[in-house]
XYZ file of C-alpha atoms in Angstrom:
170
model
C 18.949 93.335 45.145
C 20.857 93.002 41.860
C 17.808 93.910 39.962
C 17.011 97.159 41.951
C 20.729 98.342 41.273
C 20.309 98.043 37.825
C 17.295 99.735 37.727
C 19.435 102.804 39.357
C 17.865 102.000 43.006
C 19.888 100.772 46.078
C 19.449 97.166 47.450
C 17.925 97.509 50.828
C 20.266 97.336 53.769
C 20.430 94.428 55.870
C 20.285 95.369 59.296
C 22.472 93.800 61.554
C 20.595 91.825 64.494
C 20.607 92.916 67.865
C 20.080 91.704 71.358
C 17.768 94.205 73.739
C 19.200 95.329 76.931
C 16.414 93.493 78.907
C 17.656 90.254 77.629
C 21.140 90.146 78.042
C 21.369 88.512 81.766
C 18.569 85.646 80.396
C 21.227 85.539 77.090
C 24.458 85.125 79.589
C 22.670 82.119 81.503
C 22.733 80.058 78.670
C 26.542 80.765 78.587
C 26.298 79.915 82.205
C 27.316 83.137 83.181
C 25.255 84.170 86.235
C 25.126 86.740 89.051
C 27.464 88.943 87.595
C 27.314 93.087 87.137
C 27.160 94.276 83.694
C 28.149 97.453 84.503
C 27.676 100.028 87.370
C 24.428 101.684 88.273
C 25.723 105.085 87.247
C 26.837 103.849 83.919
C 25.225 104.289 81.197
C 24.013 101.201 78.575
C 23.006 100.913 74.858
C 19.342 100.022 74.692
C 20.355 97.171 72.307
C 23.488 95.514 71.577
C 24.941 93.835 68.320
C 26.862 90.709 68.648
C 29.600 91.805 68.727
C 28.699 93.891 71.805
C 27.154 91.188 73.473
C 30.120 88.948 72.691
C 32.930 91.695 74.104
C 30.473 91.962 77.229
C 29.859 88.330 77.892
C 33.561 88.548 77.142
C 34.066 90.313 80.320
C 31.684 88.884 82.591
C 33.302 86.038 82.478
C 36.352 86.350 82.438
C 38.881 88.508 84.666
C 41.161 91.305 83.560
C 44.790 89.994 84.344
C 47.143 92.257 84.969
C 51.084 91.574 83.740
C 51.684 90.606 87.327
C 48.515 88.467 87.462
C 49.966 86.782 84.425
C 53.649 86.186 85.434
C 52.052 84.830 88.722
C 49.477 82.381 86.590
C 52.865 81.438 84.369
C 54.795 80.448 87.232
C 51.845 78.078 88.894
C 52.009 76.535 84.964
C 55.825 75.819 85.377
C 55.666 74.498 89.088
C 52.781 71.689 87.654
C 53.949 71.064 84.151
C 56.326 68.265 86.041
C 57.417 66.763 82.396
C 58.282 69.708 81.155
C 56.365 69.727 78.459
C 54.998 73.111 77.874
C 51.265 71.685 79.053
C 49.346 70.007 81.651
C 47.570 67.124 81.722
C 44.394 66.040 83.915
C 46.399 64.812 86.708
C 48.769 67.839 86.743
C 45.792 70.337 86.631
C 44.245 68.475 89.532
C 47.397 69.067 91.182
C 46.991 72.852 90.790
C 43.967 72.705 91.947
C 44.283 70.743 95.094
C 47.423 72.756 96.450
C 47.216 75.847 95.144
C 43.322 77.073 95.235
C 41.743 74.478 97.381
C 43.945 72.865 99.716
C 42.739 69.804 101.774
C 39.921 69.291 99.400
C 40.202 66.180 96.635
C 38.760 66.906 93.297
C 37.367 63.808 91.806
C 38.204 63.541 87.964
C 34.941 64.792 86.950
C 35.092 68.144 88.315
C 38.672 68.347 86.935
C 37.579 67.316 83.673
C 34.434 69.497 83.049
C 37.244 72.490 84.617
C 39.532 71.076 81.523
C 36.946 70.390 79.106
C 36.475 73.912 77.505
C 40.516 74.279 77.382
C 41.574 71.456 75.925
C 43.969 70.563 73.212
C 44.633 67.287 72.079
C 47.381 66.039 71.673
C 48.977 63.579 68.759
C 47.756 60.608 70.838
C 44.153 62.393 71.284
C 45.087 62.905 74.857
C 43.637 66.515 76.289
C 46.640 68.753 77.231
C 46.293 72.276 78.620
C 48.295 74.665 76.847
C 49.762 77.605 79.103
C 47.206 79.914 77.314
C 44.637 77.545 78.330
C 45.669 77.536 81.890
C 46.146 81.328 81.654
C 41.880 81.262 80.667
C 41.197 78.681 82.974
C 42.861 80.999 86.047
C 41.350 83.812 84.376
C 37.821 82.413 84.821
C 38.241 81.033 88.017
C 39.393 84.464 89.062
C 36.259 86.171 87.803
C 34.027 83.008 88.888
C 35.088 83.813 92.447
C 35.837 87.632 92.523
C 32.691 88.086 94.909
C 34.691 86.165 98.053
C 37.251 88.747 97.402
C 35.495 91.512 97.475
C 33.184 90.323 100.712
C 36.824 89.472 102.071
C 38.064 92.804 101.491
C 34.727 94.344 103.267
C 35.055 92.089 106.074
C 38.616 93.402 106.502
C 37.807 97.190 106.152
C 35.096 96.701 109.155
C 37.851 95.510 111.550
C 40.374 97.722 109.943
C 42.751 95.153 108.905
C 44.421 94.380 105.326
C 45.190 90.916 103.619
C 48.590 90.970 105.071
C 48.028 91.437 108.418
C 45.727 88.000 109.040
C 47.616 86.019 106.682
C 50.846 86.827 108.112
């Protein structure tokens, strides 16, 4: 305190909160973040984390690491949908993505592509919700991560019969 300086004392520190490591996977479900590893069994883990911690681990349970390649790939979906050309996608372009790129044969009503959209959103000067190709770059990044446990049971399923990617899709 002001008072305690004066006096020649320090004011007390303040202590920065933190989150214990117990609670983190309780703290991630109300980001909706769920079944996901934190970090490998032989890693080691603070006991507690600060925010920013938590935030730059949340952070990366949810979303994917994208390589430059991943990127230029994501960018070039983006460019094949914006149809207008202009520089974003709306709700009926995104649905497109969707529909023929990730799930083919399967029709999205306009609810699942909004609450996809909703987080990603920008409006635009007539309040319409545009995706920005940022915003589709996080929205790929999290579906990525969202479904990186088919990929890795794919990739399993493939090593037992001794086969790669290429060789079934092909």
């Amino acid at each position: 305190t002001v008072a305690a300086e004066e006096a020649g004392g320090k004011a007390p520190a303040t202590k920065e909160p933190t989150l214990p490591w117990g609670s983190i996977t309780n703290a991630l479900k109300y980001a909706g973040i769920f079944n996901t590893t934190l970090v490998d069994d032989d890693q080691k883990h603070p006991e507690r984390l600060t925010e920013a911690e938590f935030m730059s681990l949340a952070h990366s349970a949810a979303m994917a690491k994208l390589s430059k390649n991943n990127v230029e790939v994501i960018h070039a979906i983006f460019r094949k949908f914006d149809k207008d050309g202009s520089n974003s996608l709306d709700l009926g372009e995104l649905a497109q993505v969707f529909q023929q790129e990730l799930h083919p044969g399967h029709d999205l009503n306009v609810d699942t592509v909004d609450g996809i959209a909703s987080g990603f959103t920008v409006s635009d000067t007539a309040g319409v919700g545009k995706i920005t190709k940022d915003g589709f770059t996080m929205i790929m990044s999290r579906y990525i991560k969202k479904h990186e446990h088919h990929w890795v049971l794919l990739q399993g399923i493939l090593a037992v019969f001794g086969k790669t990617y290429g060789e079934v899709t092909s």
